[in-house]
Amino acid sequence: MWILNTLPEQLPAIDSEISVPELEISRLQCNSLSESQSYTQIIDCNTQYINQLLHYSSEHTSPVISEQICIASINAAYGYEQLAQQIRESAYSDDSNPVDSQQWQSSTNYNKRAIGLLQFASSVPMISIKLLTMCNQYASLYRLNQQLSMVLLTISKMRTRLYPAGKDKYSTLLSFQDSDLQSLSAVSMPYAKLAIGCSGVCDSIQHSIESVHLKTQVLAMKRFLDCLSLALLSIFKYDKENDTDAALDMINTAIANIRPLLSKDQVNLLQNNKSLEKILVKTKFWKESIKDKLKNKKWVHSKKRDKDSNSSYLHPFILEVIADFLLPLIMVLKVRYDTTNEFIFDNVGSNSSHNWVLPQGKAPEVKGVRFFFDGSTLTVDQQAESENLR
């Protein structure tokens, strides 16, 4: 769920004194796929090259060969992570079965392979500090992806509670009742803790990421997670603790967090908390626009920046989640809390100033599969790969 402009990496030329024709052919084949959209080809080609390099290095150790193994592993891991992302997008967009556990599990399995390859690459002897840093950077981002997948799975489950599948699914939100809030509050606290935990991971890894481009994406992702967690906690405050004032303060804070990630059009609608029907109509337009960006992979890898907002630092898939789920949810909650507070306080209101404390977050455990070289091929520890989605 990151815009990775620099991957796949180009494999540098091998010094002529240790150049082997078979290795050179494989290296050139890998580089020829750099702009390819076939992630399976990227995986297969780089994995085949890794096998050849490992076999060669068993008799001829060299920092140059180690560098080739590491870069090819980074590229193969990138291929696995992109396949995982494609499945995430498919699972989320599947209105007929938005919580298909098999799709989410398949995505996680690819993600674990990506992490495992980077772990293997970081253990290769004689690699440079630069490459080791690169491996650790991408491993951190891919681990966070695995945790974010759990957040997205919970969002998919909540969508089925918010509105049914179908062309007019948003019409349900226009008649949102307290009974709907009761249904959401049953899961809002554990889901919020998950989002808070992932936000904490964003805090912890941003300091270890050297790329300004990627660091900015992590900070934008944290804003998204903070907004989501506040929206979910507000439901708990409103329904379970009957604290409408804190609920309203939380949703206002959530809006403040998400505003820098929105387009001007979205901000204008969000500022008018009575425009729920209009924002739901607009949501369909936003979703179609974002889906076009998801299909256009050149946009994902482009170095151009949308100056309209910081949304350009978020993957189009997360922008779709914001438009499809988070903004409509915020709008319907804002209207509900405003109406309730006006009734309770007779249009006077209360001056709550964050008189609430966020609960302790809990990010899910992350595991990558273990890769090892059996003397012939780079092999996956099947037991590690078969672990269930956490």
Coordinates of C-alpha atoms in Angstrom, one line a residue:
M1 CA 0.0 0.0 0.0
W2 CA 2.9 2.2 -0.8
I3 CA 3.8 4.1 -4.0
L4 CA 7.2 2.6 -4.7
N5 CA 8.7 4.7 -7.5
T6 CA 12.2 3.1 -7.4
L7 CA 11.3 -0.6 -7.7
P8 CA 12.2 -2.9 -9.3
E9 CA 15.9 -2.0 -8.9
Q10 CA 18.2 -2.2 -11.8
L11 CA 20.8 -4.9 -11.3
P12 CA 24.3 -3.4 -11.9
A13 CA 26.8 -4.9 -14.3
I14 CA 29.0 -7.6 -12.9
D15 CA 32.8 -7.1 -13.0
S16 CA 34.3 -8.7 -16.1
E17 CA 36.8 -10.8 -14.1
I18 CA 34.0 -12.8 -12.4
S19 CA 31.4 -12.5 -15.1
V20 CA 29.7 -15.8 -16.1
P21 CA 27.7 -15.9 -19.4
E22 CA 24.7 -17.6 -17.8
L23 CA 24.6 -15.1 -15.0
E24 CA 24.9 -12.2 -17.4
I25 CA 22.0 -13.5 -19.5
S26 CA 19.8 -13.9 -16.4
R27 CA 20.7 -10.4 -15.1
L28 CA 19.8 -8.8 -18.4
Q29 CA 16.5 -10.7 -18.5
C30 CA 15.7 -9.4 -15.0
N31 CA 16.5 -5.8 -16.0
S32 CA 14.4 -6.0 -19.1
L33 CA 11.3 -6.6 -16.9
S34 CA 11.8 -3.5 -14.9
E35 CA 8.9 -1.7 -16.5
S36 CA 6.8 -4.8 -16.9
Q37 CA 3.4 -5.0 -15.3
S38 CA 3.6 -8.8 -14.8
Y39 CA 4.6 -9.2 -11.2
T40 CA 4.7 -13.0 -11.7
Q41 CA 7.4 -12.5 -14.3
I42 CA 9.4 -10.3 -12.0
I43 CA 9.2 -12.9 -9.3
D44 CA 10.1 -15.9 -11.5
C45 CA 12.9 -14.2 -13.4
N46 CA 14.6 -12.8 -10.2
T47 CA 14.1 -16.0 -8.3
Q48 CA 15.8 -18.0 -11.1
Y49 CA 18.6 -15.5 -11.1
I50 CA 18.9 -15.8 -7.3
N51 CA 19.2 -19.6 -7.6
Q52 CA 22.0 -19.2 -10.1
L53 CA 23.8 -16.7 -8.0
L54 CA 23.5 -18.8 -4.8
H55 CA 24.8 -21.9 -6.6
Y56 CA 27.8 -19.8 -8.0
S57 CA 28.5 -18.2 -4.6
S58 CA 28.8 -21.6 -2.9
E59 CA 32.2 -21.8 -4.5
H60 CA 33.0 -18.2 -5.3
T61 CA 32.2 -15.7 -2.5
S62 CA 32.3 -12.1 -3.6
P63 CA 30.7 -8.8 -2.4
V64 CA 29.6 -8.2 -6.1
I65 CA 27.7 -11.5 -6.1
S66 CA 26.2 -10.8 -2.7
E67 CA 25.0 -7.4 -4.0
Q68 CA 23.3 -9.2 -7.0
I69 CA 21.6 -11.7 -4.7
C70 CA 20.3 -8.9 -2.4
I71 CA 19.0 -6.7 -5.2
A72 CA 17.3 -9.6 -7.0
S73 CA 15.7 -10.6 -3.6
I74 CA 14.4 -7.0 -3.1
N75 CA 12.9 -7.1 -6.6
A76 CA 11.3 -10.6 -6.1
A77 CA 9.9 -9.4 -2.8
Y78 CA 8.4 -6.4 -4.6
G79 CA 6.7 -8.7 -7.0
Y80 CA 5.1 -10.7 -4.2
E81 CA 4.0 -7.6 -2.4
Q82 CA 2.4 -6.2 -5.5
L83 CA 0.5 -9.5 -6.0
A84 CA -0.6 -9.3 -2.4
Q85 CA -1.9 -5.7 -3.1
Q86 CA -3.8 -6.8 -6.1
I87 CA -5.6 -9.4 -4.1
R88 CA -6.3 -6.9 -1.3
E89 CA -8.0 -4.5 -3.8
S90 CA -10.0 -7.4 -5.3
A91 CA -11.2 -8.6 -1.9
Y92 CA -12.2 -5.1 -0.7
S93 CA -14.0 -4.3 -3.9
D94 CA -15.9 -7.7 -4.0
D95 CA -19.4 -6.5 -3.0
S96 CA -20.8 -10.0 -3.3
N97 CA -18.4 -11.3 -0.6
P98 CA -16.4 -8.5 1.0
V99 CA -15.1 -10.7 3.8
D100 CA -13.9 -13.6 1.7
S101 CA -11.3 -15.0 4.1
Q102 CA -9.7 -17.0 1.3
Q103 CA -8.8 -13.9 -0.6
W104 CA -7.4 -12.1 2.4
Q105 CA -5.4 -15.2 3.4
S106 CA -3.9 -15.4 -0.1
S107 CA -2.9 -11.8 0.1
T108 CA -1.2 -12.5 3.5
N109 CA 0.7 -15.5 2.1
Y110 CA 2.2 -13.4 -0.7
N111 CA 3.0 -10.7 1.9
K112 CA 4.8 -13.2 4.1
R113 CA 6.9 -14.3 1.2
A114 CA 7.9 -10.7 0.5
I115 CA 9.0 -10.2 4.1
G116 CA 10.8 -13.6 4.1
L117 CA 12.8 -12.8 1.0
L118 CA 13.9 -9.5 2.5
Q119 CA 14.9 -11.3 5.7
F120 CA 16.9 -13.7 3.6
A121 CA 18.5 -10.9 1.7
S122 CA 19.6 -9.1 4.8
S123 CA 21.4 -12.2 6.0
V124 CA 23.5 -12.5 2.8
P125 CA 27.2 -12.0 3.8
M126 CA 29.2 -9.0 2.6
I127 CA 26.3 -6.9 1.5
S128 CA 26.7 -3.1 1.9
I129 CA 25.2 -1.0 4.7
K130 CA 23.2 0.8 1.9
L131 CA 21.6 -2.5 0.8
L132 CA 21.0 -3.7 4.3
T133 CA 19.2 -0.4 5.1
M134 CA 17.1 -0.8 2.0
C135 CA 16.1 -4.4 2.9
N136 CA 15.2 -3.3 6.4
Q137 CA 13.2 -0.3 5.1
Y138 CA 11.1 -2.4 2.7
A139 CA 10.7 -5.1 5.3
S140 CA 9.2 -2.6 7.8
L141 CA 6.8 -1.3 5.2
Y142 CA 5.7 -4.8 4.1
R143 CA 5.2 -5.8 7.8
L144 CA 3.0 -2.8 8.2
N145 CA 1.1 -3.8 5.1
Q146 CA 0.3 -7.2 6.7
Q147 CA -1.0 -5.3 9.8
L148 CA -3.0 -2.9 7.6
S149 CA -4.6 -5.8 5.9
M150 CA -6.2 -6.7 9.2
V151 CA -7.5 -3.1 9.5
L152 CA -9.0 -3.3 6.0
L153 CA -10.5 -6.7 6.7
T154 CA -12.3 -5.2 9.7
I155 CA -13.4 -2.3 7.6
S156 CA -14.9 -4.7 5.1
K157 CA -16.8 -6.4 7.9
M158 CA -18.1 -3.0 9.1
R159 CA -19.3 -2.1 5.6
T160 CA -21.6 -5.1 5.7
R161 CA -23.1 -3.7 8.9
L162 CA -23.4 -0.2 7.5
Y163 CA -25.0 -1.0 4.2
P164 CA -25.9 -4.0 2.0
A165 CA -24.3 -4.6 -1.4
G166 CA -26.1 -3.1 -4.4
K167 CA -26.4 0.0 -6.4
D168 CA -28.3 1.9 -3.8
K169 CA -26.2 0.8 -0.8
Y170 CA -25.6 4.3 0.4
S171 CA -29.4 4.9 0.8
T172 CA -29.2 3.0 4.0
L173 CA -27.0 5.7 5.5
L174 CA -29.6 8.3 4.9
S175 CA -31.9 6.6 7.3
F176 CA -29.2 5.8 9.9
Q177 CA -30.7 4.9 13.3
D178 CA -29.4 4.4 16.8
S179 CA -29.9 0.7 16.3
D180 CA -27.3 0.9 13.5
L181 CA -24.9 2.6 15.9
Q182 CA -25.5 -0.2 18.4
S183 CA -24.6 -2.8 15.8
L184 CA -21.3 -0.9 15.1
S185 CA -20.5 -0.3 18.7
A186 CA -20.3 -4.0 19.4
V187 CA -17.0 -4.1 17.4
S188 CA -15.9 -0.5 17.4
M189 CA -13.5 -0.8 20.4
P190 CA -11.4 -3.8 19.3
Y191 CA -11.3 -2.4 15.8
A192 CA -10.2 1.0 17.1
K193 CA -7.4 -0.6 19.1
L194 CA -6.2 -2.4 16.0
A195 CA -6.1 1.0 14.1
I196 CA -4.3 2.6 17.1
G197 CA -1.8 -0.2 17.2
C198 CA -1.0 0.2 13.5
S199 CA -0.7 4.0 14.0
G200 CA 1.9 3.3 16.6
V201 CA 3.8 1.1 14.1
C202 CA 3.8 4.1 11.8
D203 CA 5.4 6.2 14.6
S204 CA 8.0 3.6 15.3
I205 CA 9.2 3.0 11.7
Q206 CA 9.2 6.5 10.3
H207 CA 12.4 7.3 12.1
S208 CA 14.2 4.3 10.4
I209 CA 13.1 5.2 6.9
E210 CA 15.6 7.3 5.0
S211 CA 13.5 8.0 1.9
V212 CA 11.6 11.3 2.3
H213 CA 9.0 10.1 -0.2
L214 CA 8.3 6.9 1.8
K215 CA 8.5 8.7 5.2
T216 CA 5.8 11.2 4.0
Q217 CA 3.6 8.3 2.9
V218 CA 3.9 6.7 6.4
L219 CA 2.9 10.0 8.0
A220 CA -0.1 10.2 5.7
M221 CA -1.1 6.6 6.6
K222 CA -0.9 7.5 10.3
R223 CA -3.3 10.4 9.7
F224 CA -5.7 7.9 8.0
L225 CA -5.4 5.4 10.9
D226 CA -5.8 8.1 13.6
C227 CA -9.0 9.4 11.9
L228 CA -10.4 5.8 11.6
S229 CA -9.6 5.0 15.3
L230 CA -11.3 8.3 16.5
A231 CA -14.4 7.6 14.4
L232 CA -14.7 4.1 15.8
L233 CA -14.0 5.2 19.4
S234 CA -16.7 7.9 19.1
I235 CA -19.3 5.2 18.4
F236 CA -18.3 3.4 21.6
K237 CA -18.5 6.7 23.5
Y238 CA -21.9 7.5 22.1
D239 CA -23.5 4.1 22.5
K240 CA -21.8 2.3 25.3
E241 CA -20.9 5.2 27.6
N242 CA -23.6 7.6 26.6
D243 CA -21.1 10.4 26.3
T244 CA -22.3 12.4 23.3
D245 CA -20.1 15.4 24.1
A246 CA -16.9 13.2 23.9
A247 CA -18.2 11.5 20.8
L248 CA -18.7 14.8 19.0
D249 CA -15.3 16.0 20.1
M250 CA -13.7 12.8 18.8
I251 CA -15.4 13.0 15.4
N252 CA -14.3 16.7 15.1
T253 CA -10.8 15.6 15.9
A254 CA -11.0 12.9 13.3
I255 CA -12.1 15.4 10.7
A256 CA -9.1 17.6 11.6
N257 CA -6.8 14.6 11.1
I258 CA -8.2 13.6 7.7
R259 CA -8.7 17.1 6.2
P260 CA -5.1 17.4 4.9
L261 CA -5.5 14.2 3.0
L262 CA -8.7 15.3 1.2
S263 CA -9.3 17.1 -2.1
K264 CA -10.8 20.6 -2.0
D265 CA -14.1 19.2 -3.2
Q266 CA -14.2 16.7 -0.3
V267 CA -13.2 19.3 2.3
N268 CA -15.9 21.7 1.1
L269 CA -18.5 19.0 1.5
L270 CA -17.2 17.9 4.9
Q271 CA -17.4 21.4 6.2
N272 CA -21.1 21.4 5.7
N273 CA -22.3 18.7 8.0
K274 CA -25.8 18.8 6.6
S275 CA -24.7 17.7 3.1
L276 CA -24.8 14.0 3.8
E277 CA -26.9 13.2 0.8
K278 CA -24.7 15.2 -1.5
I279 CA -21.5 13.6 -0.2
L280 CA -23.0 10.1 -0.8
V281 CA -23.8 11.1 -4.4
K282 CA -20.3 12.5 -4.8
T283 CA -18.8 9.3 -3.3
K284 CA -19.7 7.4 -6.4
F285 CA -17.9 9.8 -8.6
W286 CA -14.8 9.8 -6.3
K287 CA -14.7 6.0 -6.3
E288 CA -14.8 5.8 -10.1
S289 CA -12.1 8.4 -10.4
I290 CA -9.9 6.5 -7.9
K291 CA -10.5 3.1 -9.6
D292 CA -9.2 4.6 -12.8
K293 CA -6.0 5.5 -11.0
L294 CA -5.7 2.0 -9.6
K295 CA -5.9 0.6 -13.1
N296 CA -3.3 3.0 -14.4
K297 CA -0.1 1.6 -12.8
K298 CA 1.9 4.4 -14.4
W299 CA 0.1 6.8 -12.1
V300 CA 1.0 4.7 -9.1
H301 CA 4.7 4.8 -10.0
S302 CA 4.7 8.4 -11.2
K303 CA 6.9 10.9 -9.4
K304 CA 4.5 13.7 -10.2
R305 CA 2.7 15.2 -7.3
D306 CA -0.9 16.3 -7.0
K307 CA -0.6 19.8 -5.5
D308 CA -4.3 19.9 -4.6
S309 CA -3.7 18.0 -1.3
N310 CA -1.4 15.6 0.5
S311 CA -3.6 12.7 -0.8
S312 CA -0.9 12.2 -3.5
Y313 CA 1.1 10.6 -0.7
L314 CA -1.4 7.9 -0.2
H315 CA -1.9 4.8 -2.4
P316 CA -5.0 5.1 -4.5
F317 CA -6.4 2.1 -2.7
I318 CA -6.4 3.9 0.6
L319 CA -8.0 6.9 -1.1
E320 CA -10.8 4.6 -2.3
V321 CA -11.3 3.3 1.3
I322 CA -11.5 6.9 2.5
A323 CA -14.1 7.9 -0.2
D324 CA -16.1 4.7 0.0
F325 CA -16.2 4.1 3.8
L326 CA -14.5 6.6 6.1
L327 CA -16.0 9.9 4.8
P328 CA -19.6 8.6 4.6
L329 CA -19.2 7.1 8.1
I330 CA -17.8 10.4 9.5
M331 CA -20.6 12.4 7.9
V332 CA -23.3 10.2 9.3
L333 CA -21.8 10.2 12.7
K334 CA -21.2 14.0 12.7
V335 CA -24.9 14.6 11.8
R336 CA -26.1 12.2 14.5
Y337 CA -23.9 13.7 17.2
D338 CA -24.7 17.3 16.3
T339 CA -28.4 16.6 16.4
T340 CA -28.2 14.8 19.7
N341 CA -26.1 17.5 21.4
E342 CA -28.4 20.2 20.1
F343 CA -31.2 18.4 21.7
I344 CA -29.4 17.7 25.0
F345 CA -27.8 21.1 25.5
D346 CA -30.6 23.1 23.9
N347 CA -28.3 24.6 21.3
V348 CA -25.8 25.7 23.9
G349 CA -23.4 22.7 23.7
S350 CA -20.5 21.9 25.8
N351 CA -16.8 22.9 25.7
S352 CA -15.1 19.5 25.8
S353 CA -11.4 19.8 25.0
H354 CA -10.2 16.3 24.6
N355 CA -11.4 15.1 27.9
W356 CA -10.8 11.6 26.9
V357 CA -7.8 9.2 26.6
L358 CA -7.1 6.9 23.8
P359 CA -7.0 3.2 24.8
Q360 CA -3.8 1.1 24.3
G361 CA -3.5 0.0 20.8
K362 CA -2.6 -3.5 19.7
A363 CA -1.0 -4.2 16.4
P364 CA -1.2 -7.8 15.2
E365 CA 1.9 -10.0 15.2
V366 CA 3.7 -10.1 11.9
K367 CA 5.5 -13.1 10.5
G368 CA 7.4 -13.7 7.2
V369 CA 8.1 -17.2 5.9
R370 CA 11.6 -18.6 6.2
F371 CA 13.6 -19.0 3.0
F372 CA 16.7 -21.2 2.8
F373 CA 19.0 -22.4 0.0
D374 CA 18.9 -26.2 -0.2
G375 CA 22.0 -26.4 -2.4
S376 CA 19.9 -26.2 -5.6
T377 CA 17.0 -23.7 -5.1
L378 CA 15.8 -21.0 -2.7
T379 CA 13.2 -22.9 -0.8
V380 CA 10.2 -21.9 1.4
D381 CA 9.7 -23.4 4.9
Q382 CA 6.2 -24.8 4.2
Q383 CA 5.2 -24.9 7.8
A384 CA 5.8 -21.1 8.2
E385 CA 3.9 -20.4 5.0
S386 CA 0.8 -22.3 6.2
E387 CA 0.2 -20.1 9.3
N388 CA -3.2 -18.6 9.3
L389 CA -4.1 -14.9 8.9
R390 CA -3.6 -13.1 12.1

